[in-house]
Amino acid sequence: GNSVTQMEGPVTLSEEAFLTINCTYTATGYPSLFWYVQYPGEGLQLLLKATKADDKGSNKGFEATYRKETTSFHLEKGSVQVSDSAVYFCALSSGSSNTGKLIFGQGTTLQVKP
Amino acid sequence: EPEVTQTPSHQVTQMGQEVILRCVPISNHLYFYWYRQILGQKVEFLVSFYNNEISEKSEIFDDQFSVERPDGSNFTLKIRSTKLEDSAMYFCASRDGGMDTQYFGPGTRLTVL
C-alpha cells in the first residue's frame, strides 16, 4: 500500500544552518506530495506542495522537489531561524484514491537554537 | 483568511462515555476529513465525507465511530463508547472540489481516563 517515510528526529540546528529533512514515499499512480508544519500548540499548516514529477514546491524559504526516479520529496532550507522550530510532516495524496485522503510520515521535530 | 475551527480544544472523558468532537470547515469546501494522532505517532486518516455520505474510511473507523454534517456548517465525529486507546489529538480538515490541498483545524485533544 501507499506509505511515507521520514528521517528520524529530533533535528537540532543552529540559526542560519542548512536544513534537509528526508522524505521518501511508496505509491501507486501519480500522487501529489505535501509538506505540512505544526508549530507548538497549533494545527497542521500546509507549507508547500508538488503535484507532478520534477515540480518544485516552495514557500517561506523552504523548497522540495518531486523526484519520481528516487521516490523522494526532501525538504530543504538554506538558512533556518529559531521561528522555524516545529514538527514537519511529509504526506502524499494518492491519485488512486478518489477521496484525496492524506497519508503522512511520522513527522520530524526541528529545533533551531540561537 | 478562512480557517477550519474545532471545539473543544481539550476533552476529558471517562472510559465508556460518548463524546462528540465538533468542526466547522471552510464554508465553500465540499470534502471533509477526520484524522487522529496518538501521542508520538504519525497522523492517521480516519474518514472522508462528501455529498453527505462517507466516501472512505480506515480500519480504525469501526462501529464505535460515526460522522455527521447536521446543519450544513458543522461536521462532527462521535465516539459512542470511548476506550483508553482513543486518547489522541483529532484533526478535522476540509478542501474544495478543484484543489487537492486540505486545510486543517487546530485539533481536539481527547483524553480518556
mmCIF file of C-alpha atoms in Angstrom:
data_model
loop_
_atom_site.group_PDB
_atom_site.id
_atom_site.type_symbol
_atom_site.label_atom_id
_atom_site.label_comp_id
_atom_site.label_asym_id
_atom_site.label_seq_id
_atom_site.Cartn_x
_atom_site.Cartn_y
_atom_site.Cartn_z
ATOM 1 C CA GLY A 1 0.000 0.000 0.000
ATOM 2 C CA ASN A 2 0.924 3.673 -0.050
ATOM 3 C CA SER A 3 3.325 4.926 2.605
ATOM 4 C CA VAL A 4 5.631 7.801 3.537
ATOM 5 C CA THR A 5 8.904 7.528 5.433
ATOM 6 C CA GLN A 6 10.663 10.487 7.019
ATOM 7 C CA MET A 7 14.010 10.761 8.687
ATOM 8 C CA GLU A 8 14.046 10.293 12.430
ATOM 9 C CA GLY A 9 14.196 13.329 14.634
ATOM 10 C CA PRO A 10 14.729 15.462 16.513
ATOM 11 C CA VAL A 11 16.942 17.551 14.295
ATOM 12 C CA THR A 12 18.807 20.248 16.199
ATOM 13 C CA LEU A 13 20.479 23.071 14.272
ATOM 14 C CA SER A 14 21.995 26.421 14.983
ATOM 15 C CA GLU A 15 20.422 29.507 13.476
ATOM 16 C CA GLU A 16 21.428 30.110 9.827
ATOM 17 C CA ALA A 17 22.391 26.448 9.315
ATOM 18 C CA PHE A 18 21.268 24.490 6.247
ATOM 19 C CA LEU A 19 18.314 22.155 6.725
ATOM 20 C CA THR A 20 17.458 18.917 4.973
ATOM 21 C CA ILE A 21 14.649 16.636 6.105
ATOM 22 C CA ASN A 22 14.449 13.477 4.035
ATOM 23 C CA CYS A 23 11.165 12.042 2.826
ATOM 24 C CA THR A 24 10.606 9.020 0.592
ATOM 25 C CA TYR A 25 7.338 7.513 -0.494
ATOM 26 C CA THR A 26 5.750 4.387 -1.932
ATOM 27 C CA ALA A 27 2.645 4.884 -4.011
ATOM 28 C CA THR A 28 0.661 3.552 -6.918
ATOM 29 C CA GLY A 29 -0.389 6.010 -9.563
ATOM 30 C CA TYR A 30 0.769 9.614 -9.513
ATOM 31 C CA PRO A 31 0.460 11.092 -6.037
ATOM 32 C CA SER A 32 0.612 14.722 -5.041
ATOM 33 C CA LEU A 33 3.207 15.405 -2.359
ATOM 34 C CA PHE A 34 2.993 17.823 0.550
ATOM 35 C CA TRP A 35 4.918 19.199 3.469
ATOM 36 C CA TYR A 36 2.861 20.295 6.453
ATOM 37 C CA VAL A 37 4.230 22.094 9.517
ATOM 38 C CA GLN A 38 2.895 22.015 13.069
ATOM 39 C CA TYR A 39 4.037 24.812 15.362
ATOM 40 C CA PRO A 40 3.759 24.228 19.117
ATOM 41 C CA GLY A 41 0.134 24.210 20.221
ATOM 42 C CA GLU A 42 -1.225 24.690 16.712
ATOM 43 C CA GLY A 43 -2.763 22.604 13.944
ATOM 44 C CA LEU A 44 -1.234 21.395 10.705
ATOM 45 C CA GLN A 45 -0.444 24.108 8.152
ATOM 46 C CA LEU A 46 0.394 23.470 4.539
ATOM 47 C CA LEU A 47 3.982 24.539 3.896
ATOM 48 C CA LEU A 48 4.369 23.551 0.241
ATOM 49 C CA LYS A 49 3.278 21.003 -2.309
ATOM 50 C CA ALA A 50 4.098 19.491 -5.712
ATOM 51 C CA THR A 51 1.669 17.684 -7.954
ATOM 52 C CA LYS A 52 3.857 16.060 -10.610
ATOM 53 C CA ALA A 53 7.356 14.788 -11.245
ATOM 54 C CA ASP A 54 10.118 17.437 -11.278
ATOM 55 C CA ASP A 55 7.812 20.088 -9.796
ATOM 56 C CA LYS A 56 9.422 22.203 -7.097
ATOM 57 C CA GLY A 57 7.274 23.483 -4.257
ATOM 58 C CA SER A 58 8.498 26.492 -2.309
ATOM 59 C CA ASN A 59 7.324 28.746 0.495
ATOM 60 C CA LYS A 60 8.951 30.869 3.213
ATOM 61 C CA GLY A 61 12.428 29.880 2.028
ATOM 62 C CA PHE A 62 11.646 26.147 2.131
ATOM 63 C CA GLU A 63 11.858 24.048 -1.030
ATOM 64 C CA ALA A 64 11.177 20.470 -2.045
ATOM 65 C CA THR A 65 11.421 18.812 -5.461
ATOM 66 C CA TYR A 66 9.242 15.882 -6.541
ATOM 67 C CA ARG A 67 11.701 13.199 -7.652
ATOM 68 C CA LYS A 68 9.905 10.280 -9.226
ATOM 69 C CA GLU A 69 13.082 8.364 -10.048
ATOM 70 C CA THR A 70 14.116 8.259 -6.388
ATOM 71 C CA THR A 71 10.535 8.474 -4.987
ATOM 72 C CA SER A 72 11.637 11.350 -2.775
ATOM 73 C CA PHE A 73 10.454 14.799 -1.691
ATOM 74 C CA HIS A 74 13.176 16.118 0.596
ATOM 75 C CA LEU A 75 12.594 19.418 2.393
ATOM 76 C CA GLU A 76 15.407 21.982 2.339
ATOM 77 C CA LYS A 77 16.042 25.476 3.634
ATOM 78 C CA GLY A 78 19.260 27.394 3.177
ATOM 79 C CA SER A 79 19.254 29.294 6.467
ATOM 80 C CA VAL A 80 16.949 28.294 9.326
ATOM 81 C CA GLN A 81 15.638 30.636 12.008
ATOM 82 C CA VAL A 82 14.572 29.998 15.575
ATOM 83 C CA SER A 83 10.981 30.581 14.439
ATOM 84 C CA ASP A 84 11.240 27.518 12.157
ATOM 85 C CA SER A 85 11.256 25.247 15.217
ATOM 86 C CA ALA A 86 8.288 22.940 14.686
ATOM 87 C CA VAL A 87 7.276 19.435 13.615
ATOM 88 C CA TYR A 88 7.391 18.829 9.863
ATOM 89 C CA PHE A 89 5.209 16.193 8.176
ATOM 90 C CA CYS A 90 5.637 14.814 4.690
ATOM 91 C CA ALA A 91 2.421 13.500 3.138
ATOM 92 C CA LEU A 92 1.003 12.158 -0.076
ATOM 93 C CA SER A 93 -2.413 12.220 -1.646
ATOM 94 C CA SER A 94 -2.783 9.219 -3.860
ATOM 95 C CA GLY A 95 -4.214 9.603 -7.335
ATOM 96 C CA SER A 96 -5.681 6.129 -6.928
ATOM 97 C CA SER A 97 -7.918 7.305 -4.086
ATOM 98 C CA ASN A 98 -10.776 9.484 -5.279
ATOM 99 C CA THR A 99 -11.320 10.809 -1.775
ATOM 100 C CA GLY A 100 -7.963 12.573 -1.663
ATOM 101 C CA LYS A 101 -7.067 11.228 1.766
ATOM 102 C CA LEU A 102 -3.593 12.111 3.004
ATOM 103 C CA ILE A 103 -1.038 9.557 4.131
ATOM 104 C CA PHE A 104 1.524 11.051 6.499
ATOM 105 C CA GLY A 105 5.037 10.273 7.524
ATOM 106 C CA GLN A 106 5.831 10.073 11.208
ATOM 107 C CA GLY A 107 6.911 13.712 11.481
ATOM 108 C CA THR A 108 10.330 15.234 12.165
ATOM 109 C CA THR A 109 10.876 17.651 15.018
ATOM 110 C CA LEU A 110 13.178 20.554 14.207
ATOM 111 C CA GLN A 111 14.777 22.582 16.987
ATOM 112 C CA VAL A 112 16.715 25.692 15.992
ATOM 113 C CA LYS A 113 18.958 27.239 18.638
ATOM 114 C CA PRO A 114 20.075 30.866 18.577
ATOM 115 C CA GLU B 1 -8.417 34.261 5.754
ATOM 116 C CA PRO B 2 -10.975 31.464 6.185
ATOM 117 C CA GLU B 3 -9.962 28.700 8.551
ATOM 118 C CA VAL B 4 -11.180 25.421 9.955
ATOM 119 C CA THR B 5 -12.210 25.609 13.604
ATOM 120 C CA GLN B 6 -12.634 22.819 16.137
ATOM 121 C CA THR B 7 -14.241 22.603 19.561
ATOM 122 C CA PRO B 8 -13.439 21.824 22.256
ATOM 123 C CA SER B 9 -9.684 22.203 22.276
ATOM 124 C CA HIS B 10 -9.411 19.599 25.022
ATOM 125 C CA GLN B 11 -11.942 16.966 26.110
ATOM 126 C CA VAL B 12 -11.532 14.698 29.104
ATOM 127 C CA THR B 13 -13.927 11.772 29.446
ATOM 128 C CA GLN B 14 -14.371 8.515 31.301
ATOM 129 C CA MET B 15 -13.958 5.208 29.507
ATOM 130 C CA GLY B 16 -17.272 4.040 28.073
ATOM 131 C CA GLN B 17 -18.705 7.534 27.687
ATOM 132 C CA GLU B 18 -19.813 9.064 24.396
ATOM 133 C CA VAL B 19 -18.015 12.086 23.024
ATOM 134 C CA ILE B 20 -18.775 14.398 20.135
ATOM 135 C CA LEU B 21 -15.995 16.407 18.556
ATOM 136 C CA ARG B 22 -17.067 19.394 16.507
ATOM 137 C CA CYS B 23 -15.587 21.051 13.473
ATOM 138 C CA VAL B 24 -16.611 23.964 11.285
ATOM 139 C CA PRO B 25 -14.960 23.506 7.880
ATOM 140 C CA ILE B 26 -14.237 26.340 5.445
ATOM 141 C CA SER B 27 -17.596 27.423 4.081
ATOM 142 C CA ASN B 28 -17.311 26.652 0.361
ATOM 143 C CA HIS B 29 -15.451 23.369 0.808
ATOM 144 C CA LEU B 30 -17.002 20.085 -0.269
ATOM 145 C CA TYR B 31 -14.764 17.349 1.147
ATOM 146 C CA PHE B 32 -14.343 16.783 4.868
ATOM 147 C CA TYR B 33 -11.964 14.591 6.813
ATOM 148 C CA TRP B 34 -11.076 13.398 10.276
ATOM 149 C CA TYR B 35 -7.565 12.326 11.221
ATOM 150 C CA ARG B 36 -6.064 11.380 14.531
ATOM 151 C CA GLN B 37 -2.602 11.478 16.046
ATOM 152 C CA ILE B 38 -1.798 9.338 19.045
ATOM 153 C CA LEU B 39 0.944 10.987 21.107
ATOM 154 C CA GLY B 40 4.321 10.409 19.499
ATOM 155 C CA GLN B 41 2.883 8.643 16.452
ATOM 156 C CA LYS B 42 2.021 9.635 12.921
ATOM 157 C CA VAL B 43 -1.140 11.380 11.789
ATOM 158 C CA GLU B 44 -3.626 8.701 10.625
ATOM 159 C CA PHE B 45 -6.607 9.017 8.312
ATOM 160 C CA LEU B 46 -9.958 8.065 9.851
ATOM 161 C CA VAL B 47 -12.712 9.002 7.418
ATOM 162 C CA SER B 48 -13.631 11.182 4.473
ATOM 163 C CA PHE B 49 -17.077 12.640 3.821
ATOM 164 C CA TYR B 50 -18.545 14.021 0.613
ATOM 165 C CA ASN B 51 -22.062 14.775 -0.572
ATOM 166 C CA ASN B 52 -23.499 13.864 2.832
ATOM 167 C CA GLU B 53 -22.035 10.414 2.991
ATOM 168 C CA ILE B 54 -18.851 8.617 3.931
ATOM 169 C CA SER B 55 -16.647 8.210 0.859
ATOM 170 C CA GLU B 56 -13.829 6.283 2.515
ATOM 171 C CA LYS B 57 -12.947 5.047 5.980
ATOM 172 C CA SER B 58 -9.945 3.381 7.515
ATOM 173 C CA GLU B 59 -9.759 0.200 9.580
ATOM 174 C CA ILE B 60 -9.630 2.386 12.692
ATOM 175 C CA PHE B 61 -13.086 3.790 11.935
ATOM 176 C CA ASP B 62 -15.160 0.941 13.332
ATOM 177 C CA ASP B 63 -18.778 0.822 14.507
ATOM 178 C CA GLN B 64 -17.936 2.961 17.549
ATOM 179 C CA PHE B 65 -17.293 5.941 15.286
ATOM 180 C CA SER B 66 -19.747 7.989 13.262
ATOM 181 C CA VAL B 67 -19.707 11.293 11.417
ATOM 182 C CA GLU B 68 -22.416 13.748 10.608
ATOM 183 C CA ARG B 69 -22.931 17.078 8.941
ATOM 184 C CA PRO B 70 -26.115 18.061 10.729
ATOM 185 C CA ASP B 71 -26.715 21.592 9.526
ATOM 186 C CA GLY B 72 -24.583 22.448 6.514
ATOM 187 C CA SER B 73 -21.840 24.095 8.543
ATOM 188 C CA ASN B 74 -20.800 21.742 11.360
ATOM 189 C CA PHE B 75 -19.051 18.426 10.841
ATOM 190 C CA THR B 76 -18.980 16.131 13.854
ATOM 191 C CA LEU B 77 -17.171 12.989 14.911
ATOM 192 C CA LYS B 78 -18.915 10.850 17.521
ATOM 193 C CA ILE B 79 -17.299 8.072 19.502
ATOM 194 C CA ARG B 80 -20.068 6.041 21.140
ATOM 195 C CA SER B 81 -18.173 4.245 23.894
ATOM 196 C CA THR B 82 -14.678 5.579 24.370
ATOM 197 C CA LYS B 83 -11.712 3.349 25.113
ATOM 198 C CA LEU B 84 -8.376 4.259 26.661
ATOM 199 C CA GLU B 85 -6.725 3.811 23.271
ATOM 200 C CA ASP B 86 -8.954 6.513 21.760
ATOM 201 C CA SER B 87 -6.863 9.109 23.599
ATOM 202 C CA ALA B 88 -5.317 11.180 20.832
ATOM 203 C CA MET B 89 -5.368 14.512 19.036
ATOM 204 C CA TYR B 90 -8.195 14.581 16.493
ATOM 205 C CA PHE B 91 -7.862 16.843 13.471
ATOM 206 C CA CYS B 92 -10.607 17.940 11.127
ATOM 207 C CA ALA B 93 -9.737 19.008 7.583
ATOM 208 C CA SER B 94 -11.573 20.248 4.505
ATOM 209 C CA ARG B 95 -10.871 21.003 0.865
ATOM 210 C CA ASP B 96 -12.755 22.389 -2.077
ATOM 211 C CA GLY B 97 -13.648 20.395 -5.152
ATOM 212 C CA GLY B 98 -10.971 21.642 -7.506
ATOM 213 C CA MET B 99 -7.830 21.504 -5.368
ATOM 214 C CA ASP B 100 -6.122 18.655 -3.537
ATOM 215 C CA THR B 101 -4.922 20.812 -0.645
ATOM 216 C CA GLN B 102 -6.531 20.055 2.693
ATOM 217 C CA TYR B 103 -6.835 22.734 5.358
ATOM 218 C CA PHE B 104 -6.615 21.560 8.938
ATOM 219 C CA GLY B 105 -8.153 22.743 12.172
ATOM 220 C CA PRO B 106 -6.118 23.171 15.373
ATOM 221 C CA GLY B 107 -7.233 19.819 16.732
ATOM 222 C CA THR B 108 -9.095 18.492 19.769
ATOM 223 C CA ARG B 109 -7.068 16.652 22.362
ATOM 224 C CA LEU B 110 -9.173 13.766 23.690
ATOM 225 C CA THR B 111 -8.122 12.179 26.965
ATOM 226 C CA VAL B 112 -9.932 9.011 28.043
ATOM 227 C CA LEU B 113 -9.496 8.063 31.708
#
